[in-house]
CSV table of C-alpha atoms and ligand atoms in Angstrom, one decimal:
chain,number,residue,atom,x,y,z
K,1,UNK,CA,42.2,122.2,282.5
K,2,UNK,CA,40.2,119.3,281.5
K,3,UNK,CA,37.3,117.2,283.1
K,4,UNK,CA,37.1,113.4,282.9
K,5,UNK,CA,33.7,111.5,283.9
K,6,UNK,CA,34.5,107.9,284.5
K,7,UNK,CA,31.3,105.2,285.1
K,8,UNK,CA,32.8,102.8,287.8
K,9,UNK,CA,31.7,99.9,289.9
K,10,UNK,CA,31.1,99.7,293.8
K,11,UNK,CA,33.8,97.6,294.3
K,12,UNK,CA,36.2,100.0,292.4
K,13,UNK,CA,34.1,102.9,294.2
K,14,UNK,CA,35.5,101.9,297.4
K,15,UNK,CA,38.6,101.2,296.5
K,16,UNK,CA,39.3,104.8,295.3
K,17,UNK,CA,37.9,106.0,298.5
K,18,UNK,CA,40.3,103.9,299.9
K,19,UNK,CA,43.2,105.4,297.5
K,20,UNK,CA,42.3,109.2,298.1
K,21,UNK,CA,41.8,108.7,301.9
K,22,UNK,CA,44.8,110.6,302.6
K,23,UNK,CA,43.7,113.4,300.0
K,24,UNK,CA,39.9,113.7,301.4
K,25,UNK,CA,38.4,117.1,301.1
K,26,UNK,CA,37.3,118.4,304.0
K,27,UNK,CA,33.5,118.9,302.3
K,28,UNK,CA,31.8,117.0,300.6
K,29,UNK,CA,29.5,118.5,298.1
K,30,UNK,CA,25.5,117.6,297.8
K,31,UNK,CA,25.0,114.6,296.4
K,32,UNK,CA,28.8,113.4,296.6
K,33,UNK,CA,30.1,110.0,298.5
K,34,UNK,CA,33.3,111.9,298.5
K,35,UNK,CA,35.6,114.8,296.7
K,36,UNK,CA,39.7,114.5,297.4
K,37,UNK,CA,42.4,116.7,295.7
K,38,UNK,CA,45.6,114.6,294.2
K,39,UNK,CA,48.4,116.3,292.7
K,40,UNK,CA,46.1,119.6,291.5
K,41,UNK,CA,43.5,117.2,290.3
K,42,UNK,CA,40.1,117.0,292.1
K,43,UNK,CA,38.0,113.9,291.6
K,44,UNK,CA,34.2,113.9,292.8
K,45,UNK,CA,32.8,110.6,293.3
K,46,UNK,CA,29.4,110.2,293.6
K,47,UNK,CA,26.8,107.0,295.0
K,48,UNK,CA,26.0,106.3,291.5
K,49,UNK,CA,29.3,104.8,290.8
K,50,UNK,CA,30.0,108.2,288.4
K,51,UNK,CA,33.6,109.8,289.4
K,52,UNK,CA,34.3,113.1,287.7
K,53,UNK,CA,38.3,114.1,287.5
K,54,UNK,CA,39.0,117.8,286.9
K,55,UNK,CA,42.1,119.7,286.9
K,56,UNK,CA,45.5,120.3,284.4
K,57,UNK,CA,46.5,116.7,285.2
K,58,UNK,CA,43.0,114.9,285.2
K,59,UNK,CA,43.7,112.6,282.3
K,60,UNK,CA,46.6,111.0,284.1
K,61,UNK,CA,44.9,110.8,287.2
K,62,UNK,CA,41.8,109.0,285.3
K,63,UNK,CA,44.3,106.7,283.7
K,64,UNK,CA,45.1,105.3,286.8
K,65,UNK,CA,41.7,103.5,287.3
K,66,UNK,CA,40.8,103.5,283.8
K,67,UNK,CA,43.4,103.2,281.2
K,68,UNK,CA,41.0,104.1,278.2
K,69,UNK,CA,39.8,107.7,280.2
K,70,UNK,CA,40.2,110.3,277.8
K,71,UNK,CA,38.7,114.3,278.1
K,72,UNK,CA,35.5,114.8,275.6
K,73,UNK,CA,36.4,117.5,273.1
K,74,UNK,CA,34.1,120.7,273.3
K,75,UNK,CA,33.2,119.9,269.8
K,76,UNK,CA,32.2,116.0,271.2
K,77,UNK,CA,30.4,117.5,273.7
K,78,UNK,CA,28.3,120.0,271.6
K,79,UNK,CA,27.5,116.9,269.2
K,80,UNK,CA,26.1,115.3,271.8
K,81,UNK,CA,24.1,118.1,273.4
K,82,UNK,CA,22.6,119.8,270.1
K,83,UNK,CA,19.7,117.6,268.0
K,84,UNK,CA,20.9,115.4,265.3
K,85,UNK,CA,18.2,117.4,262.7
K,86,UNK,CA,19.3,119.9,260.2
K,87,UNK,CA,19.1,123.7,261.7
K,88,UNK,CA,16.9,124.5,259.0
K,89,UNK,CA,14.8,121.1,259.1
K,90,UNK,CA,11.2,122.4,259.4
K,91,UNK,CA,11.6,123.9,256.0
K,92,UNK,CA,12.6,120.8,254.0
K,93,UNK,CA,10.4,118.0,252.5
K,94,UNK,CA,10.4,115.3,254.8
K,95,UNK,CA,9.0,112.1,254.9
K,96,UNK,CA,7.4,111.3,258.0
K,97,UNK,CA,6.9,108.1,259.7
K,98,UNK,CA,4.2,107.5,263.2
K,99,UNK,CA,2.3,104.8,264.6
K,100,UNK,CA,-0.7,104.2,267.1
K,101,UNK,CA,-2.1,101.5,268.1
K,102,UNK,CA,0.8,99.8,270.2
K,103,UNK,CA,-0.8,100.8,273.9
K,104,UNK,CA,-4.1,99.5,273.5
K,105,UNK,CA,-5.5,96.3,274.1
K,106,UNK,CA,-8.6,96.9,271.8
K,107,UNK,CA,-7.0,97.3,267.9
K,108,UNK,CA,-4.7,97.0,265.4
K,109,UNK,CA,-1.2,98.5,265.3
K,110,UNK,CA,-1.3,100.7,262.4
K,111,UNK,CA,2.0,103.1,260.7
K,112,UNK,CA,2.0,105.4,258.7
K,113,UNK,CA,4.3,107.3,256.5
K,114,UNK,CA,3.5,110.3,255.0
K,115,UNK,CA,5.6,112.9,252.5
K,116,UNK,CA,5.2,116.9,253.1
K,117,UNK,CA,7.2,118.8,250.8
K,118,UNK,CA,7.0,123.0,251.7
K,119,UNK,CA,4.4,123.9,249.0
K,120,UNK,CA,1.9,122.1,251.6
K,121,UNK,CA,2.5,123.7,254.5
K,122,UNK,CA,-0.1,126.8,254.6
K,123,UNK,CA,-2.2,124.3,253.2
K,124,UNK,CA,-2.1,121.9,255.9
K,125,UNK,CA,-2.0,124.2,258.8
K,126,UNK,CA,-5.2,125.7,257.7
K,127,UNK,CA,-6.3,122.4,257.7
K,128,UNK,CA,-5.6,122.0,261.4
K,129,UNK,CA,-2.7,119.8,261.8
K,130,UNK,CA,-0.2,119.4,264.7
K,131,UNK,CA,0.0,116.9,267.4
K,132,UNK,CA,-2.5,114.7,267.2
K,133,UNK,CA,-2.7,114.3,271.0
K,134,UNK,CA,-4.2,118.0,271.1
K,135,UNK,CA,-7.0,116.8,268.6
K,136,UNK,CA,-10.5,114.7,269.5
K,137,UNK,CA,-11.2,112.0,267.6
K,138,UNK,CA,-14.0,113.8,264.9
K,139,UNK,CA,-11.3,116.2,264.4
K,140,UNK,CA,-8.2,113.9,263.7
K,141,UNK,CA,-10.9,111.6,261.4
K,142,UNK,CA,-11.8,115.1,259.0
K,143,UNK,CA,-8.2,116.3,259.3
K,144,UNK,CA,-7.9,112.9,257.4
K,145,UNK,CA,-10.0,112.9,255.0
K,146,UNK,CA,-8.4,115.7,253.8
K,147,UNK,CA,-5.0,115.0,254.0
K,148,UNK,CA,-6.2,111.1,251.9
K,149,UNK,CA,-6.6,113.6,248.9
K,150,UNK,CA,-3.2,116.0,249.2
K,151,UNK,CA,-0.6,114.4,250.3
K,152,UNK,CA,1.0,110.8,249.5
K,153,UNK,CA,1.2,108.5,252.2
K,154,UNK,CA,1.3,105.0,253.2
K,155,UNK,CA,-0.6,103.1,256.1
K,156,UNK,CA,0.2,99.9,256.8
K,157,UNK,CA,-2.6,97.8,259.7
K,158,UNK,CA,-1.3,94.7,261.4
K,159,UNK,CA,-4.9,93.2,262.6
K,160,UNK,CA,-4.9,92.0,265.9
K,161,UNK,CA,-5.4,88.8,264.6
K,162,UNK,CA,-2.1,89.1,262.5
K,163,UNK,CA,-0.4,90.6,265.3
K,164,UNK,CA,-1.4,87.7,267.7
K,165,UNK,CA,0.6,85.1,265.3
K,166,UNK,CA,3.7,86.8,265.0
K,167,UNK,CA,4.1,88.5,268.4
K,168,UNK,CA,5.9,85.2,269.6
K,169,UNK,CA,8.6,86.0,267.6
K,170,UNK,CA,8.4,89.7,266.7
K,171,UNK,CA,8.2,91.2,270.2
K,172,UNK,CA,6.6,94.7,270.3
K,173,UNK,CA,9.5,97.1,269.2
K,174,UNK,CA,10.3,94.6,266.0
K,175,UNK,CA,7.2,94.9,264.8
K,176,UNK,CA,7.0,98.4,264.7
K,177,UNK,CA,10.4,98.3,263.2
K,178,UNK,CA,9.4,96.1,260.4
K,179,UNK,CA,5.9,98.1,259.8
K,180,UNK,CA,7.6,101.5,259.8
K,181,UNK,CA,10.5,100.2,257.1
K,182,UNK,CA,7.9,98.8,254.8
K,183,UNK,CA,5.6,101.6,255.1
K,184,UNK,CA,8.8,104.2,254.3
K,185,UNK,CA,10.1,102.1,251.5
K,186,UNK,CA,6.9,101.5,250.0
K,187,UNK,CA,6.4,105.4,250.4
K,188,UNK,CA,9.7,106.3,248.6
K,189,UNK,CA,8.8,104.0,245.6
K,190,UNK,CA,5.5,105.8,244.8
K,191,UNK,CA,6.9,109.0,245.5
K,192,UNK,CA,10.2,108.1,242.7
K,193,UNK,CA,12.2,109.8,241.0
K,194,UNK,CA,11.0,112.5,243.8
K,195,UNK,CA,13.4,112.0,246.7
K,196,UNK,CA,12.5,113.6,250.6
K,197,UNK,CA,15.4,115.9,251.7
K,198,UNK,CA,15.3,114.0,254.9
K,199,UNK,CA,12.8,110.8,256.9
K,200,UNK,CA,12.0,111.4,260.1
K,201,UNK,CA,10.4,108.7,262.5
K,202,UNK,CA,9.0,109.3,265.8
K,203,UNK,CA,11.2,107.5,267.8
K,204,UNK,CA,10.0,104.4,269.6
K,205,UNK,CA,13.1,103.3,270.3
K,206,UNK,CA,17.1,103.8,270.4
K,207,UNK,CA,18.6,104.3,266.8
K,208,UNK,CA,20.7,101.2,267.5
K,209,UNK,CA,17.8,99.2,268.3
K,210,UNK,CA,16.4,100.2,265.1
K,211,UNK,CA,19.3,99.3,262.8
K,212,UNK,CA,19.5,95.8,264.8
K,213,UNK,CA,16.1,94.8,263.9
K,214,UNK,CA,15.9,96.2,260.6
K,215,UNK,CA,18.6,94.2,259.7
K,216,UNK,CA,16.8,91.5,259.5
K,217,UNK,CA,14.1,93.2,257.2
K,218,UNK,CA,13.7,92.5,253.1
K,219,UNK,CA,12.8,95.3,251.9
K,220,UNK,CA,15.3,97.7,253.8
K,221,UNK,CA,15.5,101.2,253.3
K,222,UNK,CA,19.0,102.6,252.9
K,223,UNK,CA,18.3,106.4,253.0
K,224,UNK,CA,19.6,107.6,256.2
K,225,UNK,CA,16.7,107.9,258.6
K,226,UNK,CA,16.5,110.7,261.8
K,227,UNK,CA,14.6,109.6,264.8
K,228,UNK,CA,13.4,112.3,267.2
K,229,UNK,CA,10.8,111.8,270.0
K,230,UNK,CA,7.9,114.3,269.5
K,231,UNK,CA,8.8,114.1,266.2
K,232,UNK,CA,5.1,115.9,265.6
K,233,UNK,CA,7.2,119.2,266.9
K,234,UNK,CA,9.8,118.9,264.7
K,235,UNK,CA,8.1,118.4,260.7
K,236,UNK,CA,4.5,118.2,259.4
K,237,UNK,CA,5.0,115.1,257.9
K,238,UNK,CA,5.2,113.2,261.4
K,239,UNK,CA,1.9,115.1,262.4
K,240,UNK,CA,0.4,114.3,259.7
K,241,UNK,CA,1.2,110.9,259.8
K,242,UNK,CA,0.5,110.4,263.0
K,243,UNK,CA,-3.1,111.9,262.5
K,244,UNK,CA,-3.7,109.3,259.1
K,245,UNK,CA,-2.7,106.5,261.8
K,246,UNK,CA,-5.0,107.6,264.6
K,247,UNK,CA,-7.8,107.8,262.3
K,248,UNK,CA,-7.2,104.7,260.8
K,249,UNK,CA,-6.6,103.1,263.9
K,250,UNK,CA,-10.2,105.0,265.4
K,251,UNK,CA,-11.9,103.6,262.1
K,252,UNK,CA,-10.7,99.8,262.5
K,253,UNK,CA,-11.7,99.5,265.9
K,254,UNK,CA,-15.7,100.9,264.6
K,255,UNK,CA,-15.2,97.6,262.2
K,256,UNK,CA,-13.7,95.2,265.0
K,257,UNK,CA,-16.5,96.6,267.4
K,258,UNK,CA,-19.4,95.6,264.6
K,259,UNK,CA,-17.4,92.2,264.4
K,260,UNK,CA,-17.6,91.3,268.1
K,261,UNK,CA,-20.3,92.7,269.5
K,262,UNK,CA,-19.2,95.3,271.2
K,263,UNK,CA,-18.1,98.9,271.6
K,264,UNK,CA,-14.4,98.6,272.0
K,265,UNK,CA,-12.4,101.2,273.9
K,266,UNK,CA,-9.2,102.4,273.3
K,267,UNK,CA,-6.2,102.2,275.9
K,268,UNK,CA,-5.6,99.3,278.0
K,269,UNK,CA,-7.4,100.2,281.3
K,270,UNK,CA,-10.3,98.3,283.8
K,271,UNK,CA,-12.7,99.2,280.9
K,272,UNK,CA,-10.7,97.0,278.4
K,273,UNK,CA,-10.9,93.6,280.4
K,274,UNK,CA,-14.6,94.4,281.7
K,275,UNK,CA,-14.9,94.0,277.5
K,276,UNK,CA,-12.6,91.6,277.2
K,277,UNK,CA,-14.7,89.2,279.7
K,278,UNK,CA,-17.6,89.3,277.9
K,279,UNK,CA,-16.2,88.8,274.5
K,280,UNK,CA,-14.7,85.5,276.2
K,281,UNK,CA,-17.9,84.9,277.6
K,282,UNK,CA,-20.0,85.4,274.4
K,283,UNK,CA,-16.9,83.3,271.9
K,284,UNK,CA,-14.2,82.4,274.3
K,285,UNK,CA,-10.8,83.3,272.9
K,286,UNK,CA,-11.1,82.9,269.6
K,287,UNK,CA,-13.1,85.9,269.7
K,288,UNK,CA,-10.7,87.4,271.9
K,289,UNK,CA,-7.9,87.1,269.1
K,290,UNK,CA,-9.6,88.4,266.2
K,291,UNK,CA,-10.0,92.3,268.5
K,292,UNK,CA,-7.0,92.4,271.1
K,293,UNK,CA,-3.6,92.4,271.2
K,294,UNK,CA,-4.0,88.7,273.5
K,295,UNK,CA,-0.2,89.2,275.2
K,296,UNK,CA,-1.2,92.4,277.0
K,297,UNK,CA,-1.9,91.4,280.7
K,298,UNK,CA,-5.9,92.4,280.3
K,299,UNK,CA,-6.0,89.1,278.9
K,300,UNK,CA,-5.5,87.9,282.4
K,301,UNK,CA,-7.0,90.2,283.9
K,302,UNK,CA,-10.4,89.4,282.1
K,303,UNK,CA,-10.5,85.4,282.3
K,304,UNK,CA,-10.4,85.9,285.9
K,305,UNK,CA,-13.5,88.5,285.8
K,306,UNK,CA,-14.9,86.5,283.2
K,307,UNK,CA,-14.5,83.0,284.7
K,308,UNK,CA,-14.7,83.5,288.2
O,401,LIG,MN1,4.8,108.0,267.9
């Protein structure tokens, strides 16, 4: 017995209503536009256009509405349910990759990568790192300062200013692309002839999506790279970079703030155009540029409190 899942379109939805009319179930289960039984196969169609075939014959059946249907394997299906990392990958040396920055208006975007090899790991657990979102800001800045002097690393700050220029033609997910591929190569040439078991980037975005814009990159690393959301949970080198980026990220927004003026927040909420409208007030939008990240709709938002 084998189950096919087919992804179809209304139109062909109702026509295989249509088909299995004769064949209807009596019941229809939750969630289900319809179930029918053909020939010892039963097929489940359901609103969202997703039509799952099951039974001795359901390839055949499948076939008939979409000539390329074919079963998943077990083993296809167990690749695609278990993590892509190494069983044992919290116990290799991995380079980590992390960056903050990109959700608020106030601030550079800053990456960094950072290497952890398993001689560090009491070390930096005594230290106090893990997810840097269960850390306040004093503590990610002296977890820093301690990991600056143990572990090698690579931080790379796009200004807003900098950020500003090129964001009409690196949008938002490019840029982070570029920074994180120049912060990991950069990071693998000081760390030569030493090689990481394995680099792991938080992931920001689909691996595809990676490769696409990277593509276009110089300086492109060819190591394979993993990408995991929460990476943080997965290897001390992403929590540890992630910290070194928050804390560099907290430090340049102390400098911007001395450069403008004013205490700068962090985020992108009411707070950040309430700023943002007296910065335009004080230097109109050339002061803007040099702080904030000017395509975020706070920009808007604050010309109207600012100018009204
Ligand atoms: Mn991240």
């Amino acid at each position: 017995m084998s189950t096919i899942t087919l992804a179809v379109s209304p139109a062909q939805l109702q026509e295989m209503q249509a088909a299995y009319q004769k064949v209807l179930n009596p019941k229809t289960p939750p969630y289900a536009l319809f179930a029918a039984k053909n020939q010892g196969t039963t097929i489940t169609a359901y609103r969202s256009g997703k039509v799952v075939f099951q039974g001795n014959h359901a390839q055949a059946e499948a076939q008939k509405w979409d000539k390329a249907a074919v079963p998943k394997t077990a083993q296809a299906k167990a690749n695609a349910k278990s993590r892509s990392l190494p069983a044992n990958f919290a116990q290799l040396a991995v380079l980590g990759s992390d960056e903050v920055g990109n959700g608020s208006y106030f601030g550079p975007l800053v990456v960094c990568s950072a290497y952890v090899a398993p001689e560090q790991f009491a070390l930096l657990k005594e230290y106090g790192v893990k997810d840097s979102k269960l850390l306040t800001d004093p503590q990610i800045r002296e977890i820093a300062a301690m990991l600056k002097v143990t572990i090698p690393y690579k931080k790379l700050i796009l200004t807003p200013k900098k950020y500003n220029e090129i964001q009409p033609t690196y949008n938002a997910v490019r840029m982070k692309v570029a920074l994180h591929n120049q912060a990991i190569f950069l990071l693998l040439q000081d760390l030569a002839p030493t090689e990481p078991d394995a680099i792991l980037i938080d992931q920001f975005t689909p691996k595809a999506n990676y490769q696409k814009y990277v593509a276009q990159e110089k300086n492109q690393v060819t190591a394979p790279i993993y990408f995991e959301t929460k990476g943080e949970q997965y290897h001390l080198a992403v929590a540890a970079a992630s910290i070194l980026a928050r804390a560099s990220f907290l430090d340049e927004l102390e400098r911007l703030s001395k450069v403008c003026g004013f205490t700068l927040p962090s985020g992108a909420g009411v707070k950040s155009d309430q700023i943002a409208a007296k910065i335009l007030r004080h230097g109109g939008e050339p002061a803007l540029t040099e702080v904030a990240k000017l395509h975020f709709a706070n920009t808007e938002k604050a010309k109207k409190i600012a100018f009204r």
